[in-house]
PDB file of C-alpha atoms in Angstrom:
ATOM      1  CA  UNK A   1       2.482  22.659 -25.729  1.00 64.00           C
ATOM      2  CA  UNK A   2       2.371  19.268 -26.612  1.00 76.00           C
ATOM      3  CA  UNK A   3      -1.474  18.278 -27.063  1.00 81.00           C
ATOM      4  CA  UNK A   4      -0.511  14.503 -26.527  1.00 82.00           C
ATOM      5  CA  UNK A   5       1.147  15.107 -23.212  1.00 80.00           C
ATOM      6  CA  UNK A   6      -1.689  17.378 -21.629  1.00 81.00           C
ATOM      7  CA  UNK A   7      -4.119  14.240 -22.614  1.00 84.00           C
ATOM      8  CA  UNK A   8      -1.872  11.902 -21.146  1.00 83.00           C
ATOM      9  CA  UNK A   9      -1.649  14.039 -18.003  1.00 83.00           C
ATOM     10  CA  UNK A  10      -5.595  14.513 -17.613  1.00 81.00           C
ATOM     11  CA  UNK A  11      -6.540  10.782 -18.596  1.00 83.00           C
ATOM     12  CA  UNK A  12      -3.773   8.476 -17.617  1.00 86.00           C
ATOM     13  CA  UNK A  13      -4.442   8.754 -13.953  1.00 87.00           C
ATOM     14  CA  UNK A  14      -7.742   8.371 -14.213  1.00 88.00           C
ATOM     15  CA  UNK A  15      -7.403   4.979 -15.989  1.00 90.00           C
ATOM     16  CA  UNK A  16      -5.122   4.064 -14.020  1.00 90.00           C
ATOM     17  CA  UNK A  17      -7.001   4.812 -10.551  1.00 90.00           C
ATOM     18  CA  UNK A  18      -9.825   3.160 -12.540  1.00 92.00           C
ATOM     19  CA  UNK A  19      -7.665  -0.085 -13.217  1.00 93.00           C
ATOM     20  CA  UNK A  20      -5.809  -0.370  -9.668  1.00 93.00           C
ATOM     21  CA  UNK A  21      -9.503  -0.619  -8.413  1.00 94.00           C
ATOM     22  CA  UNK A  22     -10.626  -3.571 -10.889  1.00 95.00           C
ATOM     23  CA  UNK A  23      -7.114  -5.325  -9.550  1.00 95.00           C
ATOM     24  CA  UNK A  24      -8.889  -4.508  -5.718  1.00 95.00           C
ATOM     25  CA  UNK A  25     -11.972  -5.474  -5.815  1.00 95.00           C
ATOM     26  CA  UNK A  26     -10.406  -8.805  -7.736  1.00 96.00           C
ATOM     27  CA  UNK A  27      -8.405  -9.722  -4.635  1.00 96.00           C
ATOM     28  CA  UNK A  28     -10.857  -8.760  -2.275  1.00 96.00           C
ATOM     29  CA  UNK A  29     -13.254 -11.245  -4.201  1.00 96.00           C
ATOM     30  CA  UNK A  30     -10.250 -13.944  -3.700  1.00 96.00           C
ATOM     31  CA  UNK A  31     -10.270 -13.013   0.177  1.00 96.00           C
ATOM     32  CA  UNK A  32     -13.884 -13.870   0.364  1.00 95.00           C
ATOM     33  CA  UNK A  33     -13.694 -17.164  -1.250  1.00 94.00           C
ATOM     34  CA  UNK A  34     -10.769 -17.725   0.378  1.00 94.00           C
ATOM     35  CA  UNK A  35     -12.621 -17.655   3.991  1.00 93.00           C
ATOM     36  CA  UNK A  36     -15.535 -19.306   2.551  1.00 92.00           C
ATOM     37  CA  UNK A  37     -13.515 -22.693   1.038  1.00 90.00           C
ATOM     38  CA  UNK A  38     -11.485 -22.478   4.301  1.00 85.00           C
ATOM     39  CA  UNK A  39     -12.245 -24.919   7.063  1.00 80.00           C
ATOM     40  CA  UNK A  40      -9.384 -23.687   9.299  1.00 80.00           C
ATOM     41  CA  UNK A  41     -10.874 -20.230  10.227  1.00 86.00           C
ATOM     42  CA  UNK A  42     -14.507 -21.391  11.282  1.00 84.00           C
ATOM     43  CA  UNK A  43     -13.324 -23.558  13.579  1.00 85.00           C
ATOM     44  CA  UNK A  44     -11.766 -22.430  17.122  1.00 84.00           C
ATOM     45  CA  UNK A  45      -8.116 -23.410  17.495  1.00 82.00           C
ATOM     46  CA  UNK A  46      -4.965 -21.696  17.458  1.00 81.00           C
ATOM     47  CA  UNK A  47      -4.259 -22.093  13.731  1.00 84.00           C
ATOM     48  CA  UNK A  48      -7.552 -20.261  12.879  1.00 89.00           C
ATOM     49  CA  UNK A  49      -6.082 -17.376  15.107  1.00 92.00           C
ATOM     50  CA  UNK A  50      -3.233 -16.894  12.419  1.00 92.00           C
ATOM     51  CA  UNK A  51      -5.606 -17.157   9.626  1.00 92.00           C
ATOM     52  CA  UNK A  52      -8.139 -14.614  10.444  1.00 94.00           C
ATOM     53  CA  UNK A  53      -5.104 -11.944  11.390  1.00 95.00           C
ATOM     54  CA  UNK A  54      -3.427 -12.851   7.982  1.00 96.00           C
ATOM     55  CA  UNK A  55      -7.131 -12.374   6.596  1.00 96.00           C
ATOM     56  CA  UNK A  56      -7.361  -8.888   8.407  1.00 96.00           C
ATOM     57  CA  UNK A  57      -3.882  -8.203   7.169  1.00 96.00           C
ATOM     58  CA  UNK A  58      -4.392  -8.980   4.034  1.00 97.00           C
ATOM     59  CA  UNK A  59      -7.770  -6.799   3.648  1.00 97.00           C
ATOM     60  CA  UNK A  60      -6.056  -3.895   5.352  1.00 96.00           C
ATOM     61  CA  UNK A  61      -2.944  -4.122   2.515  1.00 95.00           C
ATOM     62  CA  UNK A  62      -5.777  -4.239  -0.173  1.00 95.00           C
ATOM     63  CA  UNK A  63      -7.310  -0.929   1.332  1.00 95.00           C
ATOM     64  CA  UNK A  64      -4.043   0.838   1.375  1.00 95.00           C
ATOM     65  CA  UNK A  65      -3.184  -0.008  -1.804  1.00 95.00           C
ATOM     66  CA  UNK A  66      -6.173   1.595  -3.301  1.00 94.00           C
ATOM     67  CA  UNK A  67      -5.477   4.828  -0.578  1.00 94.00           C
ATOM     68  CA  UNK A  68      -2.146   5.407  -1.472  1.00 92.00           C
ATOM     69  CA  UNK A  69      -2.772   5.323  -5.166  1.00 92.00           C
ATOM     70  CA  UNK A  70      -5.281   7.748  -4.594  1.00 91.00           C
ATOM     71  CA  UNK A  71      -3.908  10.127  -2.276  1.00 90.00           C
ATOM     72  CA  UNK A  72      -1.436  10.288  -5.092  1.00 88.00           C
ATOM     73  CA  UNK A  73      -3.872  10.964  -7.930  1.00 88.00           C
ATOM     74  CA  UNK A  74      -5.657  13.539  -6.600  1.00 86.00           C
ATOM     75  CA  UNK A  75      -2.427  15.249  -5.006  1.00 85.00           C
ATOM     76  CA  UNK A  76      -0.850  15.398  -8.447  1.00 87.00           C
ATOM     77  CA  UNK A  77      -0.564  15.973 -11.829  1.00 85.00           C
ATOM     78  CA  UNK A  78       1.897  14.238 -14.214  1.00 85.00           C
ATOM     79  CA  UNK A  79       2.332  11.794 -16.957  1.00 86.00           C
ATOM     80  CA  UNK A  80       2.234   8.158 -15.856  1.00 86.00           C
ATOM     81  CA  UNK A  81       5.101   6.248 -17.967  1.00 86.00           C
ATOM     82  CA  UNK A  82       4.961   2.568 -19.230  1.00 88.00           C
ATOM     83  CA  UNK A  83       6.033   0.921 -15.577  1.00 90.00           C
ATOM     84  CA  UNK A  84       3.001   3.024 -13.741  1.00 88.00           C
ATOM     85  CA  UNK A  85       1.134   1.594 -16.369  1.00 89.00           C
ATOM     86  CA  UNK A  86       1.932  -2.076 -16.143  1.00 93.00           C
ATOM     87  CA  UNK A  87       2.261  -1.864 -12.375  1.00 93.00           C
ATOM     88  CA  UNK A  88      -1.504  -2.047 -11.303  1.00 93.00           C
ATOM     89  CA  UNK A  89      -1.071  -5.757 -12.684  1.00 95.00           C
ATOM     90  CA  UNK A  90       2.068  -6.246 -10.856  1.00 95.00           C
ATOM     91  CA  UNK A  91       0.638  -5.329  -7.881  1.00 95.00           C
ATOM     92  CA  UNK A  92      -2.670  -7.529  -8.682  1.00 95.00           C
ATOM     93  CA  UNK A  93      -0.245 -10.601  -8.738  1.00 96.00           C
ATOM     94  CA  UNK A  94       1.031 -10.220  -5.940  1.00 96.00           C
ATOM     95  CA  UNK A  95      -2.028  -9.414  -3.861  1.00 96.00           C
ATOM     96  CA  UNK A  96      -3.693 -12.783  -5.412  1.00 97.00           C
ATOM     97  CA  UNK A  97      -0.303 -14.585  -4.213  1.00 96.00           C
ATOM     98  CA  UNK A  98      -0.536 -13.291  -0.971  1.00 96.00           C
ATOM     99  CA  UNK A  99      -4.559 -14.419  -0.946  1.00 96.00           C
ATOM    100  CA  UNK A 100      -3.165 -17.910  -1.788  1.00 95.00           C
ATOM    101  CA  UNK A 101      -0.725 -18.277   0.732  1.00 95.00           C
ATOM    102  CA  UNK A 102      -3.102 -17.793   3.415  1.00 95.00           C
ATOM    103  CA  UNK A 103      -2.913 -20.795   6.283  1.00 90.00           C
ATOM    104  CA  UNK A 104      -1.502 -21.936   9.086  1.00 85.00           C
ATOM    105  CA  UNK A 105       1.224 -24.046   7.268  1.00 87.00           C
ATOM    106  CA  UNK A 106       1.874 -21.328   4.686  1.00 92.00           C
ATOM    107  CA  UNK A 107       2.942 -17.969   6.813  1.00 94.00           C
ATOM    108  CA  UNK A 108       6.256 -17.995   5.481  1.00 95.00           C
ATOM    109  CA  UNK A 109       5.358 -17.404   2.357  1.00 96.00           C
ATOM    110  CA  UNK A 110       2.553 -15.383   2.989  1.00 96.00           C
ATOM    111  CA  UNK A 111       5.314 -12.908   4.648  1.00 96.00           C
ATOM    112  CA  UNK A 112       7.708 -13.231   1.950  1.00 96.00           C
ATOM    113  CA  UNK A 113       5.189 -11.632  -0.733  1.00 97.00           C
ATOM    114  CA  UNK A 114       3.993  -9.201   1.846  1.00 96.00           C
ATOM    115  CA  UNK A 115       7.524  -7.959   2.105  1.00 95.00           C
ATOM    116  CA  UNK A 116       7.333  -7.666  -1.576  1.00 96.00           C
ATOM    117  CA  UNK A 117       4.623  -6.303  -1.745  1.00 95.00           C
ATOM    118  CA  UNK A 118       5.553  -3.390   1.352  1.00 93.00           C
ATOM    119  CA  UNK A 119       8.955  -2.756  -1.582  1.00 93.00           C
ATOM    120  CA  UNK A 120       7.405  -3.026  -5.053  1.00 94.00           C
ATOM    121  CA  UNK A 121       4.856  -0.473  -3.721  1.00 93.00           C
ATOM    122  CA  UNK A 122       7.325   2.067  -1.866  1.00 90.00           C
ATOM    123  CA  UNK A 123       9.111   2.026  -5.290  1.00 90.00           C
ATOM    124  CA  UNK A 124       5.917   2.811  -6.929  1.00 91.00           C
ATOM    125  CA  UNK A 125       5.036   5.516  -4.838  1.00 89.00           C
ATOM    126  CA  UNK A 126       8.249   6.981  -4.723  1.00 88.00           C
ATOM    127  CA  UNK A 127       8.857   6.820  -9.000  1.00 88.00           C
ATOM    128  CA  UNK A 128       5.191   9.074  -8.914  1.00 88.00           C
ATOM    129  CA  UNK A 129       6.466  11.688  -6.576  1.00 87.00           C
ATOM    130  CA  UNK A 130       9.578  11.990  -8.047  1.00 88.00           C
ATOM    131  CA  UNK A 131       8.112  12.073 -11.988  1.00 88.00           C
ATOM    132  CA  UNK A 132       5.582  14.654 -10.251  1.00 88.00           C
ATOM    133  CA  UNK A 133       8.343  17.163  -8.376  1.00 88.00           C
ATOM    134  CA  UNK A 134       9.565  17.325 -12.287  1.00 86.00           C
ATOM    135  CA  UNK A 135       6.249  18.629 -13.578  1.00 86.00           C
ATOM    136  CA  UNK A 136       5.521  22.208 -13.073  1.00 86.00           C
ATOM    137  CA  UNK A 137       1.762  21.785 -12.679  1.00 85.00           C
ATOM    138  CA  UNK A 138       2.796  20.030  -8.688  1.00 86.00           C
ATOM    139  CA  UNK A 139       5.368  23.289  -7.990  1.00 86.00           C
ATOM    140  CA  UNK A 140       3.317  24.656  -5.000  1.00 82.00           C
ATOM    141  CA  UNK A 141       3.015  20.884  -3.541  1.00 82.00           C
ATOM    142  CA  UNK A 142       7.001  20.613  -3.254  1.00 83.00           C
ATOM    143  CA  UNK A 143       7.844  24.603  -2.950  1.00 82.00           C
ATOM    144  CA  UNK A 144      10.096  24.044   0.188  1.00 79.00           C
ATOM    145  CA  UNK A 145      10.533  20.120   0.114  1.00 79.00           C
ATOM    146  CA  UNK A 146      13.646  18.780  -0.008  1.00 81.00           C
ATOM    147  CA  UNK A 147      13.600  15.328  -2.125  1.00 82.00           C
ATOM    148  CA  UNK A 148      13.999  12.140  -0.401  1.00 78.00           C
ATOM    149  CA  UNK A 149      16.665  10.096   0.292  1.00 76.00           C
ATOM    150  CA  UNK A 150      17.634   6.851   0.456  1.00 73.00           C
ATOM    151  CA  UNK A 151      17.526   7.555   4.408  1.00 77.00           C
ATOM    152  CA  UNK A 152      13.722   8.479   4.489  1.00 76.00           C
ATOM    153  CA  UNK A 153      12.906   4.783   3.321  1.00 80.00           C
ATOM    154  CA  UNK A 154      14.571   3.340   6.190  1.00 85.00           C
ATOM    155  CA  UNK A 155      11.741   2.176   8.730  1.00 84.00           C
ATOM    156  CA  UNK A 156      10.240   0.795   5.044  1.00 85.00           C
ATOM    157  CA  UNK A 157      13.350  -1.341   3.901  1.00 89.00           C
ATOM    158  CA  UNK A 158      14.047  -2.782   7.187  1.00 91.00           C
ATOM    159  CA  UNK A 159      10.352  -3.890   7.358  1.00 89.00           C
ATOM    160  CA  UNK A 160      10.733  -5.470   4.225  1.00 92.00           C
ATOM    161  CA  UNK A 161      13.796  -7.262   5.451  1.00 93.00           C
ATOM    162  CA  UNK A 162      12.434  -8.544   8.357  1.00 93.00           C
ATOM    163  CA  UNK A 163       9.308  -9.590   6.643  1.00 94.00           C
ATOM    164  CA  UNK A 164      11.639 -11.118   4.212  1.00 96.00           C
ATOM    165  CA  UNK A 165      13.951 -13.097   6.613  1.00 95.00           C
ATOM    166  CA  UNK A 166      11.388 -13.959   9.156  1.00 95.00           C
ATOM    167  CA  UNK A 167       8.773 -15.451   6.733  1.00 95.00           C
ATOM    168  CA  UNK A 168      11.880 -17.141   4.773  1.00 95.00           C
ATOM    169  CA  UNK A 169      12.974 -18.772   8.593  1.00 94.00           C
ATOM    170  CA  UNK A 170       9.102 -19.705   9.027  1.00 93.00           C
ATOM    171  CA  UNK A 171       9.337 -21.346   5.847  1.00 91.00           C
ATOM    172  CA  UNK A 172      12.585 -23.601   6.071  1.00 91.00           C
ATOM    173  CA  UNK A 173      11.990 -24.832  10.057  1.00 91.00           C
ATOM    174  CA  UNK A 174       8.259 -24.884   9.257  1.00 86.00           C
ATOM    175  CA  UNK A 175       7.779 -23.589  12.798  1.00 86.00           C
ATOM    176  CA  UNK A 176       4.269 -23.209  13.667  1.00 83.00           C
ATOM    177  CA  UNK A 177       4.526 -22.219  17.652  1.00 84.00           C
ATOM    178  CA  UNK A 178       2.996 -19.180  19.134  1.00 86.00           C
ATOM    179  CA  UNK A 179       5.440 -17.068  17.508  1.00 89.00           C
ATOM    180  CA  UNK A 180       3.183 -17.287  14.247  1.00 93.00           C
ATOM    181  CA  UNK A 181       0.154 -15.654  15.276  1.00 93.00           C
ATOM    182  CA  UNK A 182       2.268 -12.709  16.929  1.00 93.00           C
ATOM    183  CA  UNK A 183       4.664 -12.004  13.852  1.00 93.00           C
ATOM    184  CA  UNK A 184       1.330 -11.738  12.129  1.00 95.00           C
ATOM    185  CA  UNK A 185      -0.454  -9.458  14.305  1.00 95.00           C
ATOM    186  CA  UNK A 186       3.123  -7.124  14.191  1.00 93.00           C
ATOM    187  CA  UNK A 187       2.763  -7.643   9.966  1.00 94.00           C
ATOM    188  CA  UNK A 188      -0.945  -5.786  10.625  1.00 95.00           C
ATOM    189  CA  UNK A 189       0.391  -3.653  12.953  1.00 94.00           C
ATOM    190  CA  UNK A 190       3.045  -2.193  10.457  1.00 91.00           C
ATOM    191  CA  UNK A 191       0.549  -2.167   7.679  1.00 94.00           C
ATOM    192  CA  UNK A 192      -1.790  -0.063  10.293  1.00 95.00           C
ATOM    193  CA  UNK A 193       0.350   2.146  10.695  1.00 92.00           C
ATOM    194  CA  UNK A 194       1.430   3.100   7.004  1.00 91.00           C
ATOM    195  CA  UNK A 195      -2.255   3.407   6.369  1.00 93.00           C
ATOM    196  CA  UNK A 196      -2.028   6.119   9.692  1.00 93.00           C
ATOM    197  CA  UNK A 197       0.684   7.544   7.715  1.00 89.00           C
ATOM    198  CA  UNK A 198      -1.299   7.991   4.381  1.00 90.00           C
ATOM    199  CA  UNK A 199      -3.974   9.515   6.074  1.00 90.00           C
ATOM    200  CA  UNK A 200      -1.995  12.109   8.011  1.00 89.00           C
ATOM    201  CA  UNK A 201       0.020  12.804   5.091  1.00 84.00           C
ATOM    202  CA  UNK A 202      -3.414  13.412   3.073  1.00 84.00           C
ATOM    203  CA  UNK A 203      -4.943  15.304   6.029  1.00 85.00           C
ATOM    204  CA  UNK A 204      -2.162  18.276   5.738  1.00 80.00           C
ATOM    205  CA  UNK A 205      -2.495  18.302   1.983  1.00 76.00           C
ATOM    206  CA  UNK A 206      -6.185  18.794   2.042  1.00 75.00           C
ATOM    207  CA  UNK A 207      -6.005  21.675   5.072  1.00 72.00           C
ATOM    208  CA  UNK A 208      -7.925  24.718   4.409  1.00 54.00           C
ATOM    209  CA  UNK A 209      -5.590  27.267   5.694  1.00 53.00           C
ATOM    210  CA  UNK A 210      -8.245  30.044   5.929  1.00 53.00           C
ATOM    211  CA  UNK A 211      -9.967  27.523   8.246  1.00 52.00           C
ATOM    212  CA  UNK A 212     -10.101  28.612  12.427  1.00 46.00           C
ATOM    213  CA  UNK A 213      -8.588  26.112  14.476  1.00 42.00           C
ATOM    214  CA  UNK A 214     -10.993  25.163  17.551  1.00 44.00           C
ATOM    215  CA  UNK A 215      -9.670  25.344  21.233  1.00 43.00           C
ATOM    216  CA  UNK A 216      -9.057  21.592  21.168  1.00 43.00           C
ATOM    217  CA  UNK A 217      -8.348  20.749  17.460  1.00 41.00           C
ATOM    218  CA  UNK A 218      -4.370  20.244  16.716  1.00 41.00           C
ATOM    219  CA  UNK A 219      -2.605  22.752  14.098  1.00 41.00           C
ATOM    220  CA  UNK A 220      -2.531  19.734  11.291  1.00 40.00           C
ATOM    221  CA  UNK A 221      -5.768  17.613  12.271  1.00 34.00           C
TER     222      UNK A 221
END
């Protein structure tokens, strides 16, 4: 056994769960002064509206950031490689970017780096689970799991591409109807619901299956 490796597997995740939450509370320190140095959301009107969803959007993608990455931690055990490594700072840059972009007059971008930010982290995710189905240490997690497919990222890459395209449309008519605030509130919607996700998924990996079901609880709550 390769002493190297079994430090790598106990540490790296650690410092890693330890790092994506520096890169967190970072952005969610750029939210703050973002509302505070931002006339637009303290006073009534339909632009502030769009800001305080993209504000409520934006602090919801911060929390699930930090969920997802640890769900995954504490779900598994593997080796991070030089990409998990560096991508906590990827991530970071992106979350600042999207903290910038927040305005009225700046959606379309704001939804282009969200849909970046919806694919850089579904690749992340889905590089962990696959580096952890390899590891024997995880082989009761996957015993009877088929691995994913292309297909099961589908609801996830069309997001992204509508994200994409609508924010990219936004940005080249610089429409700023009605339409804004509601393609916003659909953008927290869709990040609502991958949170929902995380927690469900988390929920059914935590179960204790010697625990008695009540009259009124569901078999997975």
């Amino acid at each position: 056994m390769n002493p190297m490796r079994e430090r790598a597997k106990l540490h790296l995740p650690t410092v890693l769960l330890t790092l994506i939450s520096i890169v967190q509370a970072l952005a969610l320190e750029l939210l703050w002064g973002k509302i505070m140095a931002s006339g637009t959301l303290h006073v009534w009107s339909p632009a502030s509206i769009t800001g305080w969803l993209q504000v409520t959007a934006t602090f919801t993608g911060i929390v699930l950031v930090w969920v997802l990455y640890a769900n995954n931690i504490m779900r598994f055990r593997w080796v991070p490689d030089t990409f998990e490594s560096i991508a906590p700072f990827i991530i970071g840059i992106l979350q600042f970017s999207l903290v910038h972009w927040i305005g009225p007059s700046t959606v379309g971008h704001w939804l282009m780096v969200m849909a970046v930010i919806f694919a850089v982290m579904a690749t992340i995710m889905q590089r962990m689970m696959r580096i952890a189905r390899a590891d024997e240490d995880n082989a009761a997690f996957f015993e009877g799991r088929a691995p994913a497919t292309w297909r099961d990222f589908t609801d996830v890459m069309l997001g992204c591409a509508i994200l994409f395209t609508t924010g990219s449309a936004l940005l080249f008519t610089d429409y700023r109807g009605m339409g804004v605030p509601v393609i916003v509130a659909i953008c927290w919607v869709l990040l609502l619901f991958q949170l929902h996700r995380a927690h469900m998924f988390w929920t059914r990996t935590v179960i204790d299956e010697n625990r008695p079901l009540c009259d009124d609880q569901p078999p997975d709550a």
